[in-house]
mmCIF file of C-alpha atoms in Angstrom:
data_model
loop_
_atom_site.group_PDB
_atom_site.id
_atom_site.type_symbol
_atom_site.label_atom_id
_atom_site.label_comp_id
_atom_site.label_asym_id
_atom_site.label_seq_id
_atom_site.Cartn_x
_atom_site.Cartn_y
_atom_site.Cartn_z
ATOM 1 C CA ASP Z 228 104.981 97.137 93.962
ATOM 2 C CA VAL Z 229 101.707 97.429 95.817
ATOM 3 C CA LYS Z 230 100.844 100.954 96.699
ATOM 4 C CA VAL Z 231 98.272 102.247 99.132
ATOM 5 C CA THR Z 232 98.247 106.002 99.458
ATOM 6 C CA GLN Z 233 96.385 108.226 101.883
ATOM 7 C CA SER Z 234 95.482 111.809 101.148
ATOM 8 C CA SER Z 235 97.290 113.411 104.076
ATOM 9 C CA ARG Z 236 99.994 112.414 106.568
ATOM 10 C CA TYR Z 237 98.916 115.032 109.100
ATOM 11 C CA LEU Z 238 95.590 116.789 109.517
ATOM 12 C CA VAL Z 239 94.328 119.253 112.113
ATOM 13 C CA LYS Z 240 90.605 119.953 112.345
ATOM 14 C CA ARG Z 241 88.239 121.649 114.772
ATOM 15 C CA THR Z 242 85.449 120.031 116.740
ATOM 16 C CA GLY Z 243 82.293 119.793 114.687
ATOM 17 C CA GLU Z 244 83.992 119.942 111.288
ATOM 18 C CA LYS Z 245 83.279 117.354 108.620
ATOM 19 C CA VAL Z 246 86.441 115.443 107.804
ATOM 20 C CA PHE Z 247 87.242 113.328 104.755
ATOM 21 C CA LEU Z 248 90.108 110.870 104.719
ATOM 22 C CA GLU Z 249 90.848 109.329 101.354
ATOM 23 C CA CYS Z 250 92.629 106.129 100.469
ATOM 24 C CA VAL Z 251 93.659 104.886 97.034
ATOM 25 C CA GLN Z 252 95.141 101.501 96.091
ATOM 26 C CA ASP Z 253 96.604 100.502 92.743
ATOM 27 C CA MET Z 254 96.448 96.697 92.984
ATOM 28 C CA ASP Z 255 92.862 96.101 91.912
ATOM 29 C CA HIS Z 256 92.067 94.738 95.376
ATOM 30 C CA GLU Z 257 88.473 93.959 96.189
ATOM 31 C CA ASN Z 258 88.786 94.525 99.939
ATOM 32 C CA MET Z 259 89.575 97.840 101.577
ATOM 33 C CA PHE Z 260 89.743 98.641 105.278
ATOM 34 C CA TRP Z 261 89.902 101.582 107.649
ATOM 35 C CA TYR Z 262 91.522 101.219 111.068
ATOM 36 C CA ARG Z 263 92.415 103.599 113.844
ATOM 37 C CA GLN Z 264 95.407 103.096 116.050
ATOM 38 C CA ASP Z 265 95.738 104.448 119.578
ATOM 39 C CA PRO Z 266 98.445 103.877 122.180
ATOM 40 C CA GLY Z 267 97.733 100.804 124.274
ATOM 41 C CA LEU Z 268 94.738 99.784 122.153
ATOM 42 C CA GLY Z 269 96.442 98.507 119.025
ATOM 43 C CA LEU Z 270 94.649 98.681 115.671
ATOM 44 C CA ARG Z 271 90.887 98.649 115.681
ATOM 45 C CA LEU Z 272 88.759 98.122 112.598
ATOM 46 C CA ILE Z 273 86.285 100.905 111.819
ATOM 47 C CA TYR Z 274 84.778 99.761 108.509
ATOM 48 C CA PHE Z 275 85.640 97.547 105.616
ATOM 49 C CA SER Z 276 84.411 97.175 102.057
ATOM 50 C CA TYR Z 277 84.515 94.037 99.928
ATOM 51 C CA ASP Z 278 83.270 95.619 96.719
ATOM 52 C CA VAL Z 279 82.204 98.906 95.190
ATOM 53 C CA LYS Z 280 79.304 100.397 97.134
ATOM 54 C CA MET Z 281 79.470 97.530 99.668
ATOM 55 C CA LYS Z 282 80.500 98.089 103.252
ATOM 56 C CA GLU Z 283 80.417 96.399 106.622
ATOM 57 C CA LYS Z 284 80.865 97.794 110.087
ATOM 58 C CA GLY Z 285 83.943 96.905 111.981
ATOM 59 C CA ASP Z 286 84.384 97.001 115.723
ATOM 60 C CA ILE Z 287 84.122 100.762 116.267
ATOM 61 C CA PRO Z 288 81.942 102.320 113.526
ATOM 62 C CA GLU Z 289 80.222 104.902 115.725
ATOM 63 C CA GLY Z 290 80.877 108.439 114.573
ATOM 64 C CA TYR Z 291 82.198 107.345 111.180
ATOM 65 C CA SER Z 292 80.831 106.591 107.744
ATOM 66 C CA VAL Z 293 82.496 105.373 104.559
ATOM 67 C CA SER Z 294 82.096 105.647 100.829
ATOM 68 C CA ARG Z 295 83.331 103.436 98.032
ATOM 69 C CA GLU Z 296 82.216 104.647 94.631
ATOM 70 C CA LYS Z 297 85.203 103.260 92.743
ATOM 71 C CA LYS Z 298 87.145 100.069 93.340
ATOM 72 C CA GLU Z 299 90.440 101.809 93.976
ATOM 73 C CA ARG Z 300 89.168 104.463 96.374
ATOM 74 C CA PHE Z 301 87.782 104.173 99.906
ATOM 75 C CA SER Z 302 86.874 107.248 101.907
ATOM 76 C CA LEU Z 303 86.391 107.590 105.640
ATOM 77 C CA ILE Z 304 84.094 110.389 106.764
ATOM 78 C CA LEU Z 305 83.802 111.970 110.171
ATOM 79 C CA GLU Z 306 80.466 113.771 109.975
ATOM 80 C CA SER Z 307 81.142 115.942 113.008
ATOM 81 C CA ALA Z 308 84.653 115.535 114.337
ATOM 82 C CA SER Z 309 85.160 115.233 118.080
ATOM 83 C CA THR Z 310 88.291 115.342 120.199
ATOM 84 C CA ASN Z 311 88.049 111.615 120.960
ATOM 85 C CA GLN Z 312 88.560 110.966 117.263
ATOM 86 C CA THR Z 313 92.100 112.281 117.467
ATOM 87 C CA SER Z 314 94.090 109.275 116.313
ATOM 88 C CA MET Z 315 96.238 107.655 113.651
ATOM 89 C CA TYR Z 316 94.051 106.388 110.808
ATOM 90 C CA LEU Z 317 95.306 103.558 108.628
ATOM 91 C CA CYS Z 318 93.876 102.332 105.375
ATOM 92 C CA ALA Z 319 94.562 98.857 103.971
ATOM 93 C CA SER Z 320 93.567 96.711 101.017
ATOM 94 C CA SER Z 321 93.639 93.028 100.088
ATOM 95 C CA PHE Z 322 92.386 90.565 97.517
ATOM 96 C CA GLN Z 323 89.029 88.983 98.161
ATOM 97 C CA GLY Z 324 89.373 85.965 100.432
ATOM 98 C CA ARG Z 325 92.862 87.085 101.467
ATOM 99 C CA ALA Z 326 92.180 89.442 104.326
ATOM 100 C CA ASP Z 327 95.180 87.797 105.982
ATOM 101 C CA THR Z 328 97.507 89.639 103.619
ATOM 102 C CA GLN Z 329 96.668 93.307 103.832
ATOM 103 C CA TYR Z 330 98.700 96.154 102.423
ATOM 104 C CA PHE Z 331 98.664 99.273 104.533
ATOM 105 C CA GLY Z 332 99.042 102.922 103.697
ATOM 106 C CA PRO Z 333 101.365 105.257 105.621
ATOM 107 C CA GLY Z 334 98.604 106.548 107.874
ATOM 108 C CA THR Z 335 97.020 109.906 108.596
ATOM 109 C CA ARG Z 336 97.557 111.451 112.002
ATOM 110 C CA LEU Z 337 94.387 113.405 112.713
ATOM 111 C CA THR Z 338 94.198 115.923 115.526
ATOM 112 C CA VAL Z 339 90.812 117.355 116.461
ATOM 113 C CA LEU Z 340 90.992 120.520 118.558
ATOM 114 C CA LEU T 234 88.002 84.506 116.150
ATOM 115 C CA ALA T 235 90.841 83.121 118.253
ATOM 116 C CA LYS T 236 92.272 85.543 120.780
ATOM 117 C CA THR T 237 96.022 85.921 120.882
ATOM 118 C CA THR T 238 98.365 86.750 123.750
ATOM 119 C CA GLN T 239 101.915 87.965 123.268
ATOM 120 C CA PRO T 240 104.436 89.830 125.431
ATOM 121 C CA ILE T 241 104.041 93.576 125.529
ATOM 122 C CA SER T 242 107.739 94.230 124.982
ATOM 123 C CA MET T 243 111.113 92.570 124.484
ATOM 124 C CA ASP T 244 114.680 93.832 124.482
ATOM 125 C CA SER T 245 117.551 92.489 122.435
ATOM 126 C CA TYR T 246 120.995 93.385 121.157
ATOM 127 C CA GLU T 247 122.268 93.565 117.626
ATOM 128 C CA GLY T 248 123.323 90.225 116.205
ATOM 129 C CA GLN T 249 121.145 88.145 118.524
ATOM 130 C CA GLU T 250 118.341 85.821 117.496
ATOM 131 C CA VAL T 251 114.980 86.955 118.810
ATOM 132 C CA ASN T 252 112.011 84.682 119.419
ATOM 133 C CA ILE T 253 108.572 86.156 120.045
ATOM 134 C CA THR T 254 105.941 83.703 121.193
ATOM 135 C CA CYS T 255 102.215 84.091 120.721
ATOM 136 C CA SER T 256 99.542 82.039 122.512
ATOM 137 C CA HIS T 257 96.285 81.181 120.754
ATOM 138 C CA ASN T 258 94.646 78.450 122.803
ATOM 139 C CA ASN T 259 91.315 78.630 120.974
ATOM 140 C CA ILE T 260 92.679 78.350 117.445
ATOM 141 C CA ALA T 261 90.245 76.660 115.065
ATOM 142 C CA THR T 262 90.975 74.002 112.475
ATOM 143 C CA ASN T 263 90.746 76.407 109.544
ATOM 144 C CA ASP T 264 92.732 79.220 111.161
ATOM 145 C CA TYR T 265 96.061 80.437 109.849
ATOM 146 C CA ILE T 266 98.684 82.286 111.903
ATOM 147 C CA THR T 267 99.953 85.546 110.466
ATOM 148 C CA TRP T 268 102.574 87.998 111.703
ATOM 149 C CA TYR T 269 102.846 91.666 110.837
ATOM 150 C CA GLN T 270 105.615 94.171 111.565
ATOM 151 C CA GLN T 271 105.066 97.867 112.165
ATOM 152 C CA PHE T 272 107.771 100.527 112.229
ATOM 153 C CA PRO T 273 107.120 103.883 113.896
ATOM 154 C CA SER T 274 104.970 106.204 111.794
ATOM 155 C CA GLN T 275 104.224 103.519 109.221
ATOM 156 C CA GLY T 276 101.416 101.091 108.557
ATOM 157 C CA PRO T 277 101.859 97.372 109.430
ATOM 158 C CA ARG T 278 103.588 95.111 106.947
ATOM 159 C CA PHE T 279 102.870 91.409 106.394
ATOM 160 C CA ILE T 280 105.986 89.351 107.160
ATOM 161 C CA ILE T 281 105.050 85.678 107.443
ATOM 162 C CA GLN T 282 102.169 83.228 107.629
ATOM 163 C CA GLY T 283 101.835 79.548 108.508
ATOM 164 C CA TYR T 284 99.426 76.764 109.335
ATOM 165 C CA LYS T 285 101.633 74.125 110.973
ATOM 166 C CA THR T 286 105.273 73.088 111.484
ATOM 167 C CA LYS T 287 107.792 75.599 110.159
ATOM 168 C CA VAL T 288 107.766 78.336 107.573
ATOM 169 C CA THR T 289 110.801 80.378 106.567
ATOM 170 C CA ASN T 290 111.232 83.358 104.296
ATOM 171 C CA GLU T 291 113.879 86.014 103.750
ATOM 172 C CA VAL T 292 112.710 87.968 106.792
ATOM 173 C CA ALA T 293 111.815 85.455 109.498
ATOM 174 C CA SER T 294 110.889 81.921 110.498
ATOM 175 C CA LEU T 295 107.647 80.806 112.043
ATOM 176 C CA PHE T 296 107.502 77.739 114.263
ATOM 177 C CA ILE T 297 104.143 76.138 115.019
ATOM 178 C CA PRO T 298 103.915 73.076 117.302
ATOM 179 C CA ALA T 299 101.622 70.166 116.558
ATOM 180 C CA ASP T 300 98.815 71.361 118.830
ATOM 181 C CA ARG T 301 98.930 74.838 117.185
ATOM 182 C CA LYS T 302 98.055 76.538 120.466
ATOM 183 C CA SER T 303 101.076 78.780 120.170
ATOM 184 C CA SER T 304 103.526 80.000 117.585
ATOM 185 C CA THR T 305 106.997 81.543 117.660
ATOM 186 C CA LEU T 306 108.295 84.202 115.329
ATOM 187 C CA SER T 307 112.066 83.947 115.008
ATOM 188 C CA LEU T 308 114.190 86.830 113.742
ATOM 189 C CA PRO T 309 117.781 85.792 113.025
ATOM 190 C CA ARG T 310 120.601 88.173 113.900
ATOM 191 C CA VAL T 311 118.537 91.293 114.533
ATOM 192 C CA SER T 312 119.786 94.769 113.734
ATOM 193 C CA LEU T 313 118.716 98.196 114.975
ATOM 194 C CA SER T 314 116.349 98.447 112.026
ATOM 195 C CA ASP T 315 114.331 95.500 113.356
ATOM 196 C CA THR T 316 113.066 97.674 116.200
ATOM 197 C CA ALA T 317 109.315 97.586 115.621
ATOM 198 C CA VAL T 318 106.017 96.303 116.937
ATOM 199 C CA TYR T 319 105.222 92.727 115.934
ATOM 200 C CA TYR T 320 101.625 91.553 115.764
ATOM 201 C CA CYS T 321 100.392 87.961 115.848
ATOM 202 C CA LEU T 322 96.999 87.313 114.257
ATOM 203 C CA VAL T 323 94.893 84.196 113.914
ATOM 204 C CA GLY T 324 91.920 83.666 111.651
ATOM 205 C CA ASP T 325 90.237 81.841 108.798
ATOM 206 C CA TYR T 326 90.675 84.456 106.138
ATOM 207 C CA GLY T 327 89.701 82.391 103.173
ATOM 208 C CA GLY T 328 86.318 81.585 104.639
ATOM 209 C CA ALA T 329 83.854 83.381 106.799
ATOM 210 C CA THR T 330 86.354 85.727 108.401
ATOM 211 C CA ASN T 331 87.018 88.749 106.289
ATOM 212 C CA LYS T 332 88.850 91.065 108.642
ATOM 213 C CA LEU T 333 91.955 91.110 110.804
ATOM 214 C CA ILE T 334 91.877 91.503 114.551
ATOM 215 C CA PHE T 335 95.026 93.161 115.801
ATOM 216 C CA GLY T 336 96.043 92.933 119.442
ATOM 217 C CA THR T 337 98.469 95.347 121.051
ATOM 218 C CA GLY T 338 101.521 93.554 119.667
ATOM 219 C CA THR T 339 105.055 93.117 121.011
ATOM 220 C CA LEU T 340 107.411 96.073 120.952
ATOM 221 C CA LEU T 341 110.873 94.777 120.121
ATOM 222 C CA ALA T 342 113.670 97.161 121.044
ATOM 223 C CA VAL T 343 117.065 96.308 119.581
ATOM 224 C CA GLN T 344 120.045 97.981 121.182
ATOM 225 C CA PRO T 345 123.593 98.338 119.871
#
């Protein structure tokens, strides 16, 4: 069974804090993705990675960075959290060339006060 | 990437068949049509994919007409547990496209 796990289900941080969201997959997938989901806006892609140390910007990368040092782990970093980054963050993974079949984690609901 | 349009919400009752239609007028030759399901407080889950005609699996059926400008996800005999948001996506994922574009989806509410 494919498993994508995220480090926290709920997280509360203060404005200006540095925030790390971690994602781990156990299927040896090449691709990993970070999305945010907001009411009325659907899922929006922040960043994705197609290999270790490789990354590409998605549709809304501003205010975020990512790190992929190992194949199974993809981290999303908020350098200085702001209230407009309060959202549900979803991580996903897929095999290379099969971005149509992504496996999602349970999500992290981040609140920035 | 082809843009998709689907209803914002639909209501149904237990035991009924539900059909959710998605429009994708600008679909390209190499594009596939993929549907995901998302329950509250969970990440989306892949349910079905097709290129043309009809595809069926244990969860749903997908009907795609010859011109491929639309597709219909069919859920047979829905139950309360089928209440979820359903997303229709179109793209050439084996080629140049390497990411999914999710719209706002269709919220299906199944009532007893």
